XYZ file of C-alpha atoms in Angstrom:
552
model
C 90.458 86.207 117.850
C 90.085 84.692 121.337
C 92.922 83.157 123.307
C 92.617 79.406 123.679
C 94.098 76.871 126.098
C 92.531 73.495 126.837
C 88.764 73.907 127.048
C 88.670 77.647 127.668
C 88.591 80.464 125.090
C 88.909 84.082 126.136
C 87.777 87.229 124.370
C 88.765 90.675 125.682
C 86.277 93.551 125.787
C 86.273 97.043 127.272
C 83.551 97.140 129.923
C 82.963 100.488 131.583
C 83.020 100.089 135.357
C 80.532 102.794 136.274
C 83.332 104.605 138.119
C 84.440 107.551 135.941
C 87.714 107.966 137.840
C 88.558 104.268 137.466
C 87.638 104.242 133.779
C 89.961 107.192 133.209
C 92.679 105.542 135.308
C 92.501 102.471 133.085
C 92.055 104.070 129.664
C 93.043 107.729 130.011
C 95.519 107.869 132.872
C 96.668 111.396 132.025
C 93.181 112.708 132.946
C 93.515 111.588 136.569
C 95.869 114.472 137.331
C 98.116 113.958 140.332
C 95.795 111.681 142.292
C 98.153 108.687 142.004
C 101.911 108.282 142.359
C 102.590 105.825 139.543
C 101.260 105.120 136.074
C 100.889 101.314 136.036
C 100.814 101.203 132.240
C 104.437 102.365 131.963
C 107.077 99.751 132.766
C 109.402 102.455 134.088
C 106.920 102.976 136.952
C 107.458 99.404 138.105
C 111.224 99.830 138.204
C 110.839 103.178 139.945
C 108.550 101.706 142.584
C 110.939 98.813 143.279
C 113.838 101.250 143.532
C 111.913 103.471 145.966
C 111.111 100.481 148.178
C 114.768 99.463 148.209
C 116.292 102.888 148.831
C 113.754 105.272 150.349
C 111.174 103.266 152.295
C 111.827 104.009 155.955
C 108.503 103.159 157.637
C 107.837 99.451 157.692
C 107.027 96.505 159.924
C 109.642 94.096 161.194
C 109.786 91.418 158.488
C 110.620 88.616 160.896
C 107.677 89.325 163.213
C 105.401 89.752 160.222
C 106.492 86.453 158.708
C 106.005 84.704 162.046
C 102.439 86.019 162.339
C 101.627 85.075 158.742
C 103.061 81.619 159.213
C 100.875 80.912 162.244
C 97.707 82.048 160.494
C 98.443 80.124 157.291
C 99.230 76.980 159.250
C 95.844 77.243 160.980
C 94.210 77.713 157.571
C 95.867 74.545 156.272
C 97.712 76.427 153.551
C 100.060 74.568 151.214
C 103.816 74.257 151.430
C 104.252 76.602 148.485
C 102.513 79.384 150.463
C 104.717 78.643 153.481
C 107.788 78.942 151.269
C 106.498 82.306 150.029
C 106.156 83.506 153.627
C 109.757 82.525 154.301
C 110.867 84.533 151.286
C 109.299 87.591 152.892
C 112.067 87.524 155.487
C 114.512 88.456 152.710
C 114.911 92.225 152.141
C 114.919 91.675 148.368
C 111.401 90.235 148.390
C 108.526 92.495 147.341
C 104.764 91.891 147.466
C 101.606 92.365 145.497
C 98.615 92.656 147.807
C 94.859 92.609 147.322
C 91.909 91.407 149.298
C 88.236 91.180 150.051
C 85.772 90.560 152.857
C 85.479 86.992 154.124
C 82.221 85.900 152.496
C 80.407 82.597 152.902
C 81.913 79.869 150.661
C 84.328 82.543 149.246
C 81.478 84.827 148.155
C 81.076 86.143 144.594
C 83.323 85.102 141.713
C 85.151 88.437 141.729
C 86.966 87.274 144.885
C 88.378 84.341 142.951
C 89.403 86.591 140.083
C 91.209 88.923 142.461
C 93.281 85.979 143.705
C 93.981 84.937 140.107
C 95.175 88.471 139.353
C 97.464 88.497 142.395
C 99.095 85.226 141.406
C 99.558 86.210 137.779
C 100.851 89.665 138.641
C 103.368 88.388 141.207
C 104.720 85.872 138.718
C 104.964 88.442 135.934
C 106.601 91.101 138.125
C 109.051 88.604 139.578
C 110.179 87.618 136.100
C 110.566 91.180 134.866
C 112.338 92.484 137.974
C 114.361 89.302 138.483
C 113.607 89.148 142.204
C 111.054 87.448 144.491
C 107.534 88.931 144.473
C 105.034 87.297 146.833
C 101.218 87.403 146.324
C 99.329 88.261 149.536
C 95.550 88.026 149.918
C 94.294 90.431 152.586
C 91.170 88.930 154.184
C 89.293 91.905 155.625
C 88.221 90.050 158.747
C 88.012 93.266 160.764
C 84.960 94.423 158.786
C 81.702 94.194 160.724
C 79.083 94.328 157.939
C 77.883 90.750 158.420
C 74.948 91.118 156.023
C 77.402 91.847 153.216
C 79.244 88.537 153.631
C 76.738 86.062 155.076
C 75.325 84.719 151.809
C 75.967 83.448 148.311
C 73.663 83.418 145.288
C 72.963 80.630 142.826
C 70.700 80.033 139.837
C 67.969 77.449 140.415
C 66.727 74.993 137.736
C 63.496 77.011 137.454
C 65.526 80.153 136.670
C 65.359 81.958 139.983
C 68.352 83.618 141.667
C 68.250 82.105 145.136
C 70.365 82.638 148.223
C 72.211 80.508 150.781
C 72.458 82.530 153.957
C 73.560 82.327 157.577
C 72.075 84.662 160.164
C 74.164 86.656 162.616
C 74.388 84.503 165.750
C 74.312 87.380 168.262
C 73.594 90.666 166.490
C 76.685 92.251 168.043
C 78.301 94.792 165.712
C 81.728 93.230 165.809
C 84.236 92.050 163.228
C 83.452 89.018 161.096
C 86.584 87.285 162.380
C 85.168 87.500 165.939
C 81.691 86.247 164.996
C 81.472 82.526 165.691
C 78.746 80.505 164.018
C 76.930 77.602 165.639
C 77.309 74.069 164.350
C 73.690 73.947 163.197
C 74.205 77.089 161.128
C 77.137 75.451 159.369
C 75.135 72.285 158.726
C 72.178 74.210 157.332
C 74.448 76.168 154.982
C 76.162 72.990 153.793
C 72.826 71.294 153.204
C 71.607 74.247 151.142
C 74.850 74.293 149.165
C 74.587 70.578 148.389
C 70.951 70.965 147.310
C 71.863 73.863 145.027
C 74.307 71.734 143.026
C 73.220 69.437 140.208
C 74.497 65.876 140.193
C 77.813 65.699 138.335
C 81.003 63.672 138.415
C 82.588 66.394 140.579
C 79.817 66.941 143.127
C 80.691 64.400 145.828
C 84.323 65.434 146.045
C 83.426 69.123 145.951
C 80.843 68.870 148.728
C 83.252 66.807 150.808
C 85.980 69.444 150.441
C 83.579 72.161 151.574
C 82.457 69.997 154.481
C 86.029 69.349 155.578
C 86.727 73.090 155.540
C 83.572 73.807 157.537
C 84.395 71.229 160.191
C 87.615 73.058 161.031
C 86.036 76.527 161.007
C 84.421 78.637 163.706
C 84.011 81.873 161.733
C 83.484 82.952 158.142
C 87.127 84.066 158.116
C 88.248 80.548 159.067
C 86.161 79.002 156.301
C 87.161 81.607 153.730
C 90.867 81.091 154.471
C 90.603 77.303 154.290
C 88.771 77.371 150.963
C 91.142 79.915 149.433
C 94.083 77.828 150.650
C 92.587 74.755 148.939
C 92.078 76.656 145.705
C 95.307 78.651 145.533
C 97.735 77.541 148.233
C 99.697 75.330 145.847
C 100.239 78.451 143.706
C 101.891 80.213 146.646
C 99.066 82.553 147.694
C 99.753 83.894 151.207
C 96.688 84.675 153.345
C 96.223 87.071 156.229
C 93.335 88.068 158.490
C 93.382 91.809 159.096
C 91.964 91.200 162.599
C 94.496 88.529 163.543
C 95.732 89.385 167.098
C 99.282 88.323 166.187
C 99.222 90.670 163.201
C 97.838 93.457 165.385
C 100.930 93.235 167.597
C 103.079 93.888 164.537
C 100.879 96.876 163.669
C 101.035 98.580 167.088
C 103.598 101.245 166.168
C 101.639 102.167 163.044
C 98.464 102.579 165.085
C 100.419 104.937 167.319
C 101.367 106.992 164.267
C 97.765 107.049 163.010
C 96.610 108.350 166.410
C 99.396 110.869 166.878
C 98.921 112.378 163.414
C 95.185 111.860 163.272
C 94.162 115.438 162.578
C 96.795 115.964 159.892
C 95.852 112.697 158.219
C 92.177 113.579 158.018
C 93.072 116.992 156.648
C 95.157 115.251 153.974
C 92.173 113.100 153.010
C 89.950 116.184 152.813
C 92.487 118.031 150.652
C 92.655 115.040 148.311
C 88.854 115.045 148.148
C 88.863 118.694 147.059
C 91.547 117.935 144.477
C 89.569 114.983 143.178
C 86.425 117.112 142.831
C 88.441 119.795 141.054
C 89.489 117.138 138.537
C 85.794 116.510 137.818
C 85.197 113.358 139.870
C 82.883 112.509 142.746
C 84.446 110.975 145.885
C 83.772 107.267 146.267
C 84.205 107.308 150.064
C 82.340 109.595 152.462
C 84.665 111.833 154.473
C 83.919 113.886 157.599
C 85.719 116.947 158.910
C 86.183 115.339 162.321
C 86.678 111.713 161.223
C 89.352 109.734 163.050
C 89.371 107.009 160.371
C 89.823 104.377 163.071
C 87.640 101.964 165.023
C 87.966 100.671 168.570
C 86.458 97.600 170.205
C 84.647 98.188 173.466
C 84.562 95.742 176.375
C 81.759 93.709 174.753
C 83.602 93.536 171.449
C 81.469 96.050 169.531
C 83.421 97.799 166.764
C 82.955 101.554 167.145
C 83.847 104.174 164.542
C 85.711 107.099 166.094
C 85.407 110.848 165.601
C 87.761 113.495 166.964
C 86.283 115.843 169.569
C 87.252 119.350 170.660
C 89.146 118.119 173.732
C 91.736 116.227 171.687
C 90.100 112.880 172.419
C 87.673 110.718 170.488
C 83.990 109.778 170.644
C 81.507 107.537 168.884
C 79.167 109.025 166.277
C 76.610 110.170 168.866
C 79.201 111.528 171.270
C 78.107 109.105 173.996
C 81.237 106.978 174.450
C 84.523 108.821 174.864
C 88.117 107.658 174.569
C 91.062 109.837 175.492
C 94.023 110.199 173.176
C 96.220 108.763 175.933
C 94.056 105.669 176.228
C 94.247 104.957 172.497
C 98.022 105.468 172.503
C 98.316 103.053 175.407
C 96.240 100.478 173.517
C 98.473 100.922 170.475
C 101.403 99.851 172.666
C 99.812 97.267 174.946
C 96.553 96.068 173.312
C 96.590 96.876 169.571
C 93.867 94.250 169.061
C 91.500 96.891 170.510
C 92.119 99.055 167.413
C 91.011 98.673 163.793
C 91.385 100.564 160.520
C 88.649 102.054 158.415
C 88.565 102.165 154.628
C 90.855 105.219 154.481
C 93.628 104.056 156.833
C 93.665 100.456 155.636
C 95.870 101.332 152.610
C 98.334 103.029 154.963
C 98.463 100.000 157.250
C 99.015 97.729 154.255
C 101.904 99.919 153.161
C 103.407 99.753 156.661
C 103.177 95.971 156.860
C 104.476 95.042 153.414
C 106.960 96.237 150.801
C 104.060 96.654 148.373
C 105.130 96.779 144.757
C 101.496 96.858 143.592
C 98.034 96.402 144.998
C 95.228 94.688 143.068
C 91.938 96.563 143.343
C 88.373 96.545 142.076
C 86.827 99.578 140.323
C 85.396 101.203 143.472
C 88.646 100.634 145.350
C 90.738 102.371 142.686
C 88.343 105.317 142.969
C 88.554 105.686 146.748
C 92.331 105.194 146.750
C 92.300 108.439 144.764
C 91.651 110.105 148.146
C 94.805 108.798 149.830
C 97.897 110.156 148.057
C 98.495 113.128 150.361
C 98.079 110.892 153.430
C 100.712 108.518 152.086
C 103.102 111.423 151.589
C 102.382 112.843 155.042
C 103.685 109.605 156.559
C 106.747 109.496 154.325
C 105.210 106.810 152.119
C 104.318 106.601 148.459
C 101.258 104.959 146.955
C 102.009 101.596 145.356
C 101.079 100.838 141.790
C 97.331 100.243 141.567
C 96.407 97.399 139.241
C 92.772 96.656 138.294
C 91.816 93.075 138.999
C 91.000 90.798 136.113
C 87.307 90.505 135.365
C 85.672 87.488 133.728
C 82.213 86.426 132.590
C 81.771 82.685 132.127
C 79.701 81.765 129.063
C 78.846 78.081 129.167
C 78.596 75.989 126.027
C 74.811 75.619 125.923
C 74.337 79.307 126.651
C 76.753 80.271 123.883
C 74.946 77.982 121.407
C 71.643 79.634 122.243
C 73.201 83.075 121.846
C 74.302 82.057 118.368
C 70.881 80.542 117.641
C 69.149 83.850 118.395
C 71.888 86.026 116.883
C 72.885 87.598 120.201
C 76.237 89.203 120.879
C 77.635 89.552 124.397
C 76.862 93.262 124.188
C 73.256 92.446 123.235
C 72.877 90.313 126.359
C 74.352 92.920 128.685
C 72.748 96.038 127.215
C 69.584 95.194 125.272
C 68.394 91.659 125.936
C 64.734 92.602 126.543
C 64.685 94.583 123.318
C 66.187 91.647 121.402
C 63.722 89.230 122.982
C 60.733 91.350 121.940
C 62.189 91.698 118.473
C 62.495 87.911 118.205
C 58.978 87.352 119.557
C 57.498 89.755 117.015
C 59.252 87.798 114.282
C 57.430 84.655 115.462
C 54.065 86.411 115.090
C 53.030 85.045 111.691
C 49.512 86.447 112.163
C 50.779 90.011 112.769
C 48.536 90.220 115.834
C 49.406 93.758 116.857
C 48.780 95.200 113.406
C 45.574 93.226 112.778
C 44.039 94.011 116.153
C 45.017 97.648 115.644
C 43.297 97.591 112.275
C 40.128 96.060 113.767
C 40.011 98.710 116.501
C 40.485 101.505 113.973
C 37.786 100.098 111.672
C 35.395 99.752 114.576
C 36.037 103.334 115.734
C 35.626 104.736 112.235
C 32.221 103.041 111.872
C 30.967 103.499 115.444
C 31.984 107.085 116.240
C 29.760 108.636 113.491
C 26.826 106.621 114.886
C 27.519 107.986 118.386
C 27.612 111.509 116.962
C 24.256 110.919 115.227
C 22.394 109.591 118.273
C 23.729 112.469 120.350
C 21.340 114.624 118.339
C 18.440 112.612 119.715
C 19.635 112.891 123.302
C 23.018 114.061 124.688
C 22.806 111.260 127.235
C 22.801 108.698 124.423
C 26.067 110.194 123.148
C 27.740 109.742 126.514
C 26.351 106.221 126.756
C 27.718 105.505 123.289
C 31.216 106.730 124.244
C 31.163 104.493 127.309
C 29.967 101.603 125.172
C 32.772 102.274 122.659
C 35.362 102.193 125.414
C 34.065 98.871 126.734
C 34.060 97.272 123.288
C 37.612 98.492 122.582
C 38.600 97.160 126.003
C 37.192 93.751 125.096
C 39.031 93.762 121.775
C 42.273 94.605 123.624
C 41.506 91.852 126.144
C 41.331 89.362 123.289
C 44.531 90.824 121.845
C 46.369 90.300 125.156
C 45.056 86.728 125.330
C 46.263 86.086 121.788
C 49.679 87.569 122.630
C 49.843 85.408 125.759
C 49.057 82.423 123.549
C 51.877 83.433 121.242
C 54.249 83.638 124.213
C 53.119 80.204 125.398
C 53.658 78.841 121.914
C 57.215 80.184 122.061
C 57.852 79.463 125.732
C 60.919 77.365 125.015
C 62.609 80.222 123.172
C 61.662 82.750 125.839
C 63.160 80.507 128.505
C 66.344 80.396 126.439
C 66.447 84.182 126.503
C 65.776 84.163 130.233
C 68.542 81.666 130.933
C 71.001 83.600 128.795
C 70.265 86.794 130.720
C 70.293 85.235 134.177
C 73.514 83.360 133.458
C 75.521 86.247 132.020
C 74.086 89.388 133.657
C 71.653 88.435 136.455
C 69.467 91.381 137.356
C 71.556 93.508 135.035
C 74.637 93.017 137.222
C 77.943 91.483 136.142
C 77.945 87.728 136.713
C 81.129 87.981 138.800
C 79.323 90.118 141.380
C 76.411 87.715 141.853
C 77.305 84.026 141.600
C 79.626 81.818 143.627
C 82.341 79.576 142.242
C 80.779 76.367 143.602
C 78.336 75.870 140.690
C 81.176 76.120 138.151
C 83.517 73.834 140.085
C 80.628 71.378 140.279
C 79.994 71.427 136.518
C 83.550 71.636 135.204
C 85.954 70.701 138.007
C 88.864 73.052 138.665
C 90.678 72.677 135.330
C 89.239 75.921 133.951
C 90.427 77.800 137.032
C 93.950 76.498 136.538
C 93.744 77.582 132.902
C 92.901 81.133 133.985
C 96.232 81.193 135.800
C 98.124 80.164 132.665
C 96.294 81.703 129.705
C 98.140 84.563 127.935
C 96.080 87.354 129.490
C 97.240 90.958 129.767
C 96.320 92.679 133.024
C 95.233 95.950 131.460
C 91.767 96.696 132.855
C 89.877 94.831 130.141
C 87.103 92.349 130.880
C 87.354 88.810 129.545
C 84.518 86.666 128.227
C 85.395 83.108 129.196
C 83.820 80.593 126.800
C 83.687 77.161 128.403
């Protein structure tokens, strides 16, 4: 039985993530060995983690400086008073955090970003109630990432059933962080125009487009826009935002960068040891590790973000060994210019742990897998891994789509796993003339009558036999041509039904991918307003790694 509130009904399913380690973590935690510090499915782990943070955590950022930096960024993002109050609570030693994040994609990117924020808010509220102490939700905007092509677009479904894309091009081509990549005004206008054109006319459209436009007008970068939109969606729920490349935040991080540089070799060895342990447990590493990786980036004078590798002299180089940075220079930057430094995927969890008293971190399937490489590094620095909680996953099934699924007898599993097979099965059922069987019968009858004739005339002249075989092939080809035309006619006769199948597939699992990884929230806000999103924050959902079908 689904869970119902207002206009939304939820149904929980187990959906394998494609990450064996993550699937075991969720469903068979005991199989993951000693790759993680806490079992999130045991309530005692939550109490133990809170106790460790209170009594044994010794490495951490100054709460007052951290809160000051967060306050400035959230004010610039136009975040709500409730989020500002949450930041103030961080100054209190009793306050813990749940943290999770994503890259700063155009117009908030795919739906999974929204669901990660929903998970953070729900988890903070639940943990606060159970532990009887403040727990603040923090969304980590990965503005330091430089993969612009990964975040510069959103997808939407067109009326003629095509998955189309709204995209902004990189303004300079410089390989620098997204938070340092400023877009031109015309780029913003073009993206807004495409967004508006992608949305059908509804009672919510004008207000929605205006809210996006207002956010764009106050934004220079994708990080600015992302923060403003997330603040509009979740600020009133107390979601605190940060930009990982915020210069004010970097100043708070300086001492941790010093530690990451000073213990660089030992840290990379810890990652490599964890990799070997993970492989021994039967899993494949999610992140690529190198024997001489520094697991840090630096920004050069032009602002390019450069991945570092340790060299034999005790210093660091780029991948090709062309640009060199001494250990002393990096240590000096950690003290005087920490904005010149940046984490990679392996050291980011360590920096998060330094900044916040992290009770739990909310992660996607791939993230849970690569965090399995970090436990020894945490311990090396006197830290412990936080609880890792899989983000909530949802697939929205709209009313008309659900009705058509029922009309054609399709389950959700049918749509995700075997829609083409079900479509062909349905189409064959519409074939009252039994075209395939009858054409097959005609071809067989023709062969049975014609092949003996070919054999007979071969006795007159072998060349006639070969000519007869060629003639047979051409006649069969013509029969098959007519069969294909008849089948095309059948498809045309049932075009409406086939388009129903197509819409079902493209809505629920476009290109065979989960909906939450493809589409943006804008189309759903435009059709239904934001009531359904508020319901997702209140529905009685258990955060247990299951996927939820959301019937609208």
